[in-house]
């Protein structure tokens, strides 16, 4: 549990507390005889920490705020991220780059030598995803799914695509989505696979 919380929070107290509360809410944290145990799979927790983690980013305004929310969903797509952020937000490359530059200047994001962007504190990404409305979440997931299906992006995490397919729902091809969710659920076990099966059944019977 200590290792997982430190990985998500990078030692920042506000992020650490938010992460612990997130794991408690999603059932990944168990307390037995006064000892806390981590029982999850290492996936991102539900993090509701608007003031502590999200508030300062929201205060930056445009273009940083919408770009940050988009990056929170699309960051696993590597070098394709800037273009996909622009697609999701209907923003020009200059607007996207301005937002990324602003977020980097405030130490919210960082980029490696390949130009792949990530959050300096992973818990911030989880907090931003928590803030997304249903339409925002679906739209961003749809952009991610189509990019992966079309070969315009790649992702090494086998859980990422099926989870985005689930979130995109009717915004992507329903037949293909249902098939991919069923296939993924046969490989991954646990609560996440149950949600994939439920969405596959919904898509397969939705006319």
Coordinates of C-alpha atoms in Angstrom, one line a residue, residues 61-138:
X61 CA -8.0 28.8 -17.5
X62 CA -7.8 28.2 -21.2
X63 CA -6.1 26.6 -23.0
X64 CA -4.4 24.7 -20.1
X65 CA -7.6 23.5 -18.3
X66 CA -9.3 21.7 -21.2
X67 CA -5.9 20.4 -22.4
X68 CA -5.1 18.9 -19.0
X69 CA -8.5 17.1 -18.9
X70 CA -7.9 15.6 -22.3
X71 CA -4.3 14.6 -21.5
X72 CA -5.6 12.8 -18.4
X73 CA -7.4 10.4 -20.7
X74 CA -5.2 10.3 -23.7
X75 CA -1.7 10.3 -22.1
X76 CA -1.1 6.5 -22.7
X77 CA -1.2 7.1 -26.5
X78 CA 2.4 8.5 -26.5
X79 CA 3.6 10.6 -29.4
X80 CA 0.1 10.8 -30.9
X81 CA -1.2 12.7 -27.9
X82 CA -1.0 16.3 -29.1
X83 CA -2.9 15.6 -32.4
X84 CA -5.5 13.6 -30.6
X85 CA -6.0 16.3 -27.9
X86 CA -6.6 18.8 -30.8
X87 CA -9.1 16.4 -32.4
X88 CA -11.0 15.9 -29.1
X89 CA -11.1 19.6 -28.3
X90 CA -11.5 20.8 -31.9
X91 CA -8.5 23.0 -31.2
X92 CA -5.6 24.0 -33.4
X93 CA -2.1 22.6 -33.0
X94 CA -1.0 26.1 -31.7
X95 CA -3.7 26.0 -29.0
X96 CA -2.8 22.5 -27.9
X97 CA 0.9 23.3 -27.8
X98 CA 0.2 26.5 -25.8
X99 CA -1.8 24.5 -23.3
X100 CA 0.9 21.8 -23.0
X101 CA 3.6 24.5 -22.6
X102 CA 1.6 26.2 -19.9
X103 CA 1.0 23.0 -18.0
X104 CA 4.7 22.1 -18.2
X105 CA 5.7 25.5 -17.0
X106 CA 3.5 25.0 -13.9
X107 CA 5.0 21.5 -13.4
X108 CA 1.7 19.7 -14.0
X109 CA 3.0 17.9 -17.1
X110 CA 6.4 16.7 -18.2
X111 CA 7.7 15.3 -21.5
X112 CA 10.4 12.8 -22.2
X113 CA 12.9 13.0 -25.1
X114 CA 10.5 11.3 -27.4
X115 CA 7.9 14.0 -26.8
X116 CA 5.6 11.7 -24.7
X117 CA 3.7 13.6 -22.1
X118 CA 2.8 12.5 -18.6
X119 CA 1.7 14.0 -15.3
X120 CA 4.4 14.8 -12.8
X121 CA 2.0 13.4 -10.1
X122 CA -0.2 10.5 -11.4
X123 CA -2.9 11.2 -8.8
X124 CA -3.6 14.5 -10.6
X125 CA -4.5 12.6 -13.7
X126 CA -7.0 10.5 -11.7
X127 CA -8.4 13.6 -10.1
X128 CA -8.9 15.2 -13.5
X129 CA -10.7 12.1 -14.9
X130 CA -13.0 12.2 -11.9
X131 CA -14.0 15.7 -12.9
X132 CA -15.1 14.8 -16.4
X133 CA -18.8 14.9 -17.3
X134 CA -20.3 11.9 -19.1
X135 CA -20.2 13.6 -22.5
X136 CA -16.6 14.7 -22.1
X137 CA -15.6 11.2 -21.0
X138 CA -17.4 9.5 -23.9

